[in-house]
mmCIF file of C-alpha atoms in Angstrom:
data_model
loop_
_atom_site.group_PDB
_atom_site.id
_atom_site.type_symbol
_atom_site.label_atom_id
_atom_site.label_comp_id
_atom_site.label_asym_id
_atom_site.label_seq_id
_atom_site.Cartn_x
_atom_site.Cartn_y
_atom_site.Cartn_z
ATOM 1 C CA GLU A 1 4.414 -4.470 29.102
ATOM 2 C CA ILE A 2 5.574 -3.916 32.502
ATOM 3 C CA VAL A 3 8.301 -6.105 34.239
ATOM 4 C CA LEU A 4 8.873 -6.704 37.751
ATOM 5 C CA THR A 5 12.175 -7.737 39.243
ATOM 6 C CA GLN A 6 12.970 -8.909 42.594
ATOM 7 C CA SER A 7 16.117 -8.791 44.310
ATOM 8 C CA PRO A 8 17.910 -10.398 46.030
ATOM 9 C CA GLY A 9 16.653 -13.840 44.650
ATOM 10 C CA THR A 10 17.770 -15.290 48.046
ATOM 11 C CA LEU A 11 18.192 -13.682 51.377
ATOM 12 C CA SER A 12 19.818 -15.397 53.922
ATOM 13 C CA LEU A 13 19.244 -13.945 57.591
ATOM 14 C CA SER A 14 18.979 -15.092 61.117
ATOM 15 C CA PRO A 15 15.819 -14.652 63.286
ATOM 16 C CA GLY A 16 15.596 -10.846 64.724
ATOM 17 C CA GLU A 17 17.640 -9.506 61.818
ATOM 18 C CA ARG A 18 15.914 -6.969 59.726
ATOM 19 C CA ALA A 19 14.983 -7.993 55.961
ATOM 20 C CA THR A 20 14.773 -5.588 53.119
ATOM 21 C CA LEU A 21 13.185 -6.916 49.875
ATOM 22 C CA SER A 22 13.218 -4.914 46.756
ATOM 23 C CA CYS A 23 10.719 -4.968 43.819
ATOM 24 C CA ARG A 24 11.766 -2.875 40.671
ATOM 25 C CA ALA A 25 9.299 -2.111 37.846
ATOM 26 C CA SER A 26 10.652 -1.560 34.402
ATOM 27 C CA GLN A 27 8.589 1.640 34.229
ATOM 28 C CA SER A 28 7.161 3.990 36.491
ATOM 29 C CA VAL A 29 3.831 2.377 38.286
ATOM 30 C CA ASP A 30 0.914 3.624 40.112
ATOM 31 C CA SER A 31 1.848 2.824 43.645
ATOM 32 C CA SER A 32 -1.884 2.203 44.544
ATOM 33 C CA TYR A 33 -1.493 -1.143 42.644
ATOM 34 C CA LEU A 34 1.722 -2.674 44.198
ATOM 35 C CA ALA A 35 1.079 -5.480 46.534
ATOM 36 C CA TRP A 36 3.117 -8.102 48.289
ATOM 37 C CA TYR A 37 2.435 -11.802 49.361
ATOM 38 C CA GLN A 38 4.128 -14.298 51.689
ATOM 39 C CA GLN A 39 4.266 -17.896 50.415
ATOM 40 C CA LYS A 40 5.160 -20.807 52.612
ATOM 41 C CA PRO A 41 5.846 -24.276 51.242
ATOM 42 C CA ASP A 42 2.736 -25.938 50.066
ATOM 43 C CA GLN A 43 0.541 -23.472 51.018
ATOM 44 C CA ALA A 44 -1.376 -20.524 49.104
ATOM 45 C CA PRO A 45 0.094 -17.270 48.754
ATOM 46 C CA ARG A 46 -1.064 -14.744 51.769
ATOM 47 C CA LEU A 47 -1.540 -10.838 50.914
ATOM 48 C CA LEU A 48 0.376 -8.845 53.236
ATOM 49 C CA ILE A 49 0.699 -5.450 51.888
ATOM 50 C CA TYR A 50 -1.421 -3.632 49.168
ATOM 51 C CA GLY A 51 -1.277 -0.142 47.898
ATOM 52 C CA THR A 52 2.355 -0.206 48.507
ATOM 53 C CA SER A 53 2.111 0.338 52.107
ATOM 54 C CA SER A 54 -1.205 -0.678 53.651
ATOM 55 C CA ARG A 55 -1.115 -3.893 55.783
ATOM 56 C CA ALA A 56 -3.560 -6.526 54.957
ATOM 57 C CA THR A 57 -5.943 -7.681 57.889
ATOM 58 C CA GLY A 58 -4.209 -9.552 60.493
ATOM 59 C CA ILE A 59 -0.580 -8.770 59.281
ATOM 60 C CA PRO A 60 1.756 -7.855 61.835
ATOM 61 C CA ASP A 61 3.420 -4.415 61.831
ATOM 62 C CA ARG A 62 6.818 -5.834 61.593
ATOM 63 C CA PHE A 63 5.944 -5.919 57.971
ATOM 64 C CA SER A 64 5.787 -2.480 56.107
ATOM 65 C CA GLY A 65 5.836 -1.372 52.549
ATOM 66 C CA SER A 66 7.182 1.714 51.004
ATOM 67 C CA GLY A 67 8.154 3.088 47.578
ATOM 68 C CA SER A 68 7.098 4.823 44.606
ATOM 69 C CA GLY A 69 7.688 5.284 40.723
ATOM 70 C CA THR A 70 9.737 1.985 39.804
ATOM 71 C CA ASP A 71 11.197 0.907 43.352
ATOM 72 C CA PHE A 72 9.365 -0.461 46.117
ATOM 73 C CA THR A 73 10.211 -2.203 49.303
ATOM 74 C CA LEU A 74 9.101 -4.608 51.660
ATOM 75 C CA THR A 75 10.599 -4.657 54.999
ATOM 76 C CA ILE A 76 10.474 -7.036 57.717
ATOM 77 C CA SER A 77 11.708 -5.223 60.908
ATOM 78 C CA ARG A 78 12.637 -8.360 63.091
ATOM 79 C CA LEU A 79 12.355 -11.903 61.261
ATOM 80 C CA GLU A 80 10.383 -14.341 63.501
ATOM 81 C CA PRO A 81 10.649 -18.191 62.660
ATOM 82 C CA GLU A 82 7.599 -17.952 60.815
ATOM 83 C CA ASP A 83 8.662 -15.368 58.445
ATOM 84 C CA PHE A 84 11.039 -17.398 56.487
ATOM 85 C CA ALA A 85 9.127 -17.921 53.082
ATOM 86 C CA VAL A 86 9.104 -16.420 49.492
ATOM 87 C CA TYR A 87 7.716 -13.156 48.947
ATOM 88 C CA TYR A 88 6.193 -11.839 45.702
ATOM 89 C CA CYS A 89 5.401 -8.537 44.690
ATOM 90 C CA GLN A 90 2.591 -7.816 42.229
ATOM 91 C CA GLN A 91 1.388 -4.898 40.078
ATOM 92 C CA LEU A 92 -1.467 -4.154 37.652
ATOM 93 C CA GLY A 93 -0.222 -3.774 34.193
ATOM 94 C CA SER A 94 -1.454 -2.156 31.087
ATOM 95 C CA SER A 95 -5.223 -3.419 30.082
ATOM 96 C CA MET A 96 -5.887 -4.489 33.689
ATOM 97 C CA GLY A 97 -3.586 -7.196 33.626
ATOM 98 C CA ILE A 98 -1.813 -8.520 36.726
ATOM 99 C CA ILE A 99 2.074 -9.213 37.073
ATOM 100 C CA PHE A 100 3.981 -10.896 39.738
ATOM 101 C CA GLY A 101 7.380 -10.664 40.111
ATOM 102 C CA PRO A 102 9.777 -13.736 40.243
ATOM 103 C CA GLY A 103 9.910 -13.816 44.027
ATOM 104 C CA THR A 104 12.652 -13.553 47.021
ATOM 105 C CA LYS A 105 13.207 -16.373 49.005
ATOM 106 C CA VAL A 106 14.171 -15.511 52.710
ATOM 107 C CA GLU A 107 15.891 -18.231 54.295
ATOM 108 C CA ILE A 108 17.352 -19.092 57.726
ATOM 109 C CA LYS A 109 21.284 -18.329 57.810
ATOM 110 C CA GLN B 1 -15.180 -16.313 57.028
ATOM 111 C CA LEU B 2 -14.918 -16.274 53.295
ATOM 112 C CA GLN B 3 -13.439 -19.524 51.995
ATOM 113 C CA LEU B 4 -12.708 -20.548 48.449
ATOM 114 C CA GLN B 5 -12.221 -24.354 47.164
ATOM 115 C CA GLU B 6 -10.849 -25.264 43.708
ATOM 116 C CA SER B 7 -12.232 -28.345 42.564
ATOM 117 C CA GLY B 8 -11.515 -30.589 39.261
ATOM 118 C CA PRO B 9 -9.490 -33.205 38.071
ATOM 119 C CA GLY B 10 -6.043 -33.620 38.846
ATOM 120 C CA LEU B 11 -4.880 -35.182 35.301
ATOM 121 C CA VAL B 12 -5.739 -33.772 32.121
ATOM 122 C CA LYS B 13 -4.470 -35.322 28.567
ATOM 123 C CA PRO B 14 -2.723 -33.182 26.408
ATOM 124 C CA SER B 15 -4.598 -31.288 23.854
ATOM 125 C CA GLU B 16 -7.683 -31.654 25.960
ATOM 126 C CA THR B 17 -9.506 -28.865 28.015
ATOM 127 C CA LEU B 18 -8.604 -28.103 31.597
ATOM 128 C CA SER B 19 -11.610 -27.289 33.567
ATOM 129 C CA LEU B 20 -12.000 -26.017 37.228
ATOM 130 C CA THR B 21 -14.740 -24.878 39.640
ATOM 131 C CA CYS B 22 -14.153 -22.602 42.606
ATOM 132 C CA THR B 23 -16.818 -22.571 45.097
ATOM 133 C CA VAL B 24 -17.105 -19.564 47.374
ATOM 134 C CA SER B 25 -18.615 -19.887 50.976
ATOM 135 C CA GLY B 26 -19.182 -17.608 53.532
ATOM 136 C CA GLY B 27 -19.945 -14.641 50.991
ATOM 137 C CA SER B 28 -21.647 -13.869 47.874
ATOM 138 C CA ILE B 29 -19.879 -14.038 44.581
ATOM 139 C CA SER B 30 -22.555 -11.336 43.576
ATOM 140 C CA THR B 31 -20.783 -8.380 45.507
ATOM 141 C CA ASP B 32 -20.117 -5.431 43.362
ATOM 142 C CA THR B 33 -17.033 -4.803 45.363
ATOM 143 C CA TYR B 34 -14.749 -7.777 44.117
ATOM 144 C CA TYR B 35 -13.768 -9.667 41.157
ATOM 145 C CA TRP B 36 -12.703 -13.400 41.221
ATOM 146 C CA GLY B 37 -9.519 -14.498 39.838
ATOM 147 C CA TRP B 38 -7.382 -17.604 38.862
ATOM 148 C CA ILE B 39 -3.602 -17.728 39.359
ATOM 149 C CA ARG B 40 -1.364 -20.648 38.809
ATOM 150 C CA GLN B 41 1.956 -21.813 39.690
ATOM 151 C CA SER B 42 4.177 -24.251 37.958
ATOM 152 C CA PRO B 43 6.060 -26.629 39.823
ATOM 153 C CA GLY B 44 8.971 -24.877 41.697
ATOM 154 C CA LYS B 45 8.181 -21.635 39.789
ATOM 155 C CA GLY B 46 6.590 -18.381 40.559
ATOM 156 C CA LEU B 47 3.075 -17.130 40.182
ATOM 157 C CA GLU B 48 1.302 -16.420 36.938
ATOM 158 C CA TRP B 49 -2.181 -14.604 36.715
ATOM 159 C CA ILE B 50 -4.617 -16.161 34.582
ATOM 160 C CA GLY B 51 -7.821 -14.024 34.552
ATOM 161 C CA ASN B 52 -10.506 -12.216 36.530
ATOM 162 C CA VAL B 53 -14.259 -12.215 36.284
ATOM 163 C CA PHE B 54 -17.060 -10.149 37.789
ATOM 164 C CA HIS B 55 -20.517 -11.580 38.987
ATOM 165 C CA GLY B 56 -21.823 -9.618 35.694
ATOM 166 C CA GLY B 57 -19.693 -11.538 33.680
ATOM 167 C CA SER B 58 -17.006 -9.127 32.547
ATOM 168 C CA THR B 59 -13.554 -10.716 32.029
ATOM 169 C CA TYR B 60 -9.768 -9.550 32.169
ATOM 170 C CA TYR B 61 -7.218 -12.328 30.776
ATOM 171 C CA ASN B 62 -3.438 -12.744 30.728
ATOM 172 C CA PRO B 63 -2.737 -11.976 27.051
ATOM 173 C CA SER B 64 -0.209 -14.906 26.923
ATOM 174 C CA LEU B 65 -3.298 -17.156 27.713
ATOM 175 C CA LYS B 66 -6.045 -15.347 26.067
ATOM 176 C CA SER B 67 -6.755 -17.369 23.235
ATOM 177 C CA ARG B 68 -6.996 -20.670 25.300
ATOM 178 C CA VAL B 69 -9.005 -19.326 28.468
ATOM 179 C CA THR B 70 -12.588 -18.617 29.249
ATOM 180 C CA ILE B 71 -13.362 -17.729 32.807
ATOM 181 C CA SER B 72 -17.086 -17.807 33.754
ATOM 182 C CA VAL B 73 -19.369 -17.233 36.864
ATOM 183 C CA ASP B 74 -22.606 -19.276 38.156
ATOM 184 C CA THR B 75 -24.076 -16.960 40.561
ATOM 185 C CA SER B 76 -26.715 -19.419 41.447
ATOM 186 C CA GLN B 77 -24.183 -21.681 42.536
ATOM 187 C CA ASN B 78 -21.706 -19.073 43.940
ATOM 188 C CA GLN B 79 -19.090 -20.620 41.792
ATOM 189 C CA PHE B 80 -16.913 -19.522 39.244
ATOM 190 C CA SER B 81 -14.944 -21.503 36.633
ATOM 191 C CA LEU B 82 -11.884 -21.889 34.672
ATOM 192 C CA GLU B 83 -11.505 -23.453 31.040
ATOM 193 C CA LEU B 84 -8.066 -23.757 29.660
ATOM 194 C CA ARG B 85 -8.070 -25.606 26.014
ATOM 195 C CA SER B 86 -5.461 -27.286 24.083
ATOM 196 C CA VAL B 87 -3.261 -28.222 27.292
ATOM 197 C CA THR B 88 0.171 -28.977 27.100
ATOM 198 C CA ALA B 89 2.886 -30.283 29.884
ATOM 199 C CA ALA B 90 3.596 -26.686 30.183
ATOM 200 C CA ASP B 91 0.157 -26.052 31.690
ATOM 201 C CA THR B 92 1.017 -28.427 34.779
ATOM 202 C CA ALA B 93 0.737 -26.208 37.740
ATOM 203 C CA VAL B 94 -1.255 -25.686 40.834
ATOM 204 C CA TYR B 95 -4.016 -23.521 39.922
ATOM 205 C CA TYR B 96 -5.429 -21.257 42.635
ATOM 206 C CA CYS B 97 -8.818 -19.112 42.628
ATOM 207 C CA ALA B 98 -8.912 -15.985 44.729
ATOM 208 C CA ARG B 99 -10.824 -12.981 45.513
ATOM 209 C CA ALA B 100 -9.604 -10.055 43.702
ATOM 210 C CA SER B 101 -9.959 -6.168 44.681
ATOM 211 C CA PHE B 102 -9.634 -5.025 41.299
ATOM 212 C CA GLY B 103 -10.913 -1.701 40.411
ATOM 213 C CA VAL B 104 -9.993 2.041 39.931
ATOM 214 C CA VAL B 105 -7.585 2.199 42.954
ATOM 215 C CA THR B 106 -6.881 -1.343 43.790
ATOM 216 C CA ALA B 107 -5.442 -4.736 42.713
ATOM 217 C CA TYR B 108 -4.759 -7.436 44.975
ATOM 218 C CA PHE B 109 -5.924 -10.876 45.931
ATOM 219 C CA ASP B 110 -6.960 -11.164 49.470
ATOM 220 C CA TYR B 111 -8.613 -14.644 49.951
ATOM 221 C CA TRP B 112 -7.229 -17.635 48.197
ATOM 222 C CA GLY B 113 -8.289 -21.261 47.757
ATOM 223 C CA GLN B 114 -5.724 -23.896 48.802
ATOM 224 C CA GLY B 115 -4.799 -24.772 45.367
ATOM 225 C CA ASN B 116 -5.537 -27.832 42.995
ATOM 226 C CA LEU B 117 -2.513 -29.469 41.105
ATOM 227 C CA VAL B 118 -3.249 -30.387 37.652
ATOM 228 C CA THR B 119 -0.718 -32.490 35.872
ATOM 229 C CA VAL B 120 -0.931 -32.732 31.823
ATOM 230 C CA SER B 121 0.061 -35.769 30.892
ATOM 231 C CA SER B 122 -0.959 -38.868 28.762
#
């Protein structure tokens, strides 16, 4: 089964800086099924990106996704105060199972 | 605006069955475009997919939970439900319901409920 690894575990940055989050799959995956979510404390996850690079409705264009094969990236071009949160990647595995990565926490430096 | 709301007990005894319902408002659960799913998150941990259901009743489950899980749909009530049998403390989590775009070229959850904390304890 596919395993997703996210790095770094924690990213310490200041507002205005660029954030680059990595999601690596244990084997090559279909980029159509790669999604990213943002989760703030005591809130449900929010869909940011689907299909590797398509922004969900209402998501600001400072969020972008890229990648293919086994390596995928979520980039936040300039961090806003509300962007400090945990980010999860998600992929469709074999037998139509959904797999989440362990998450990357973006914290204020 | 589509809304999802989980409901069910917040406390379940070990070995018993956890039952939750998700009520969908602002849209029909009988759409052919979407599945409906359950995801959970243990305290301080990451997200774990439990399973998805289509309005016609077809289901997909996490292999690690499949033997204990049933997800069903009640189109007349615009609801879908989760049953998790033989629970242990390891099943303590916030349980989310969500709408799933889940098909040939898509797999993501775009609308989520607020979550329902279920604690397994005697």
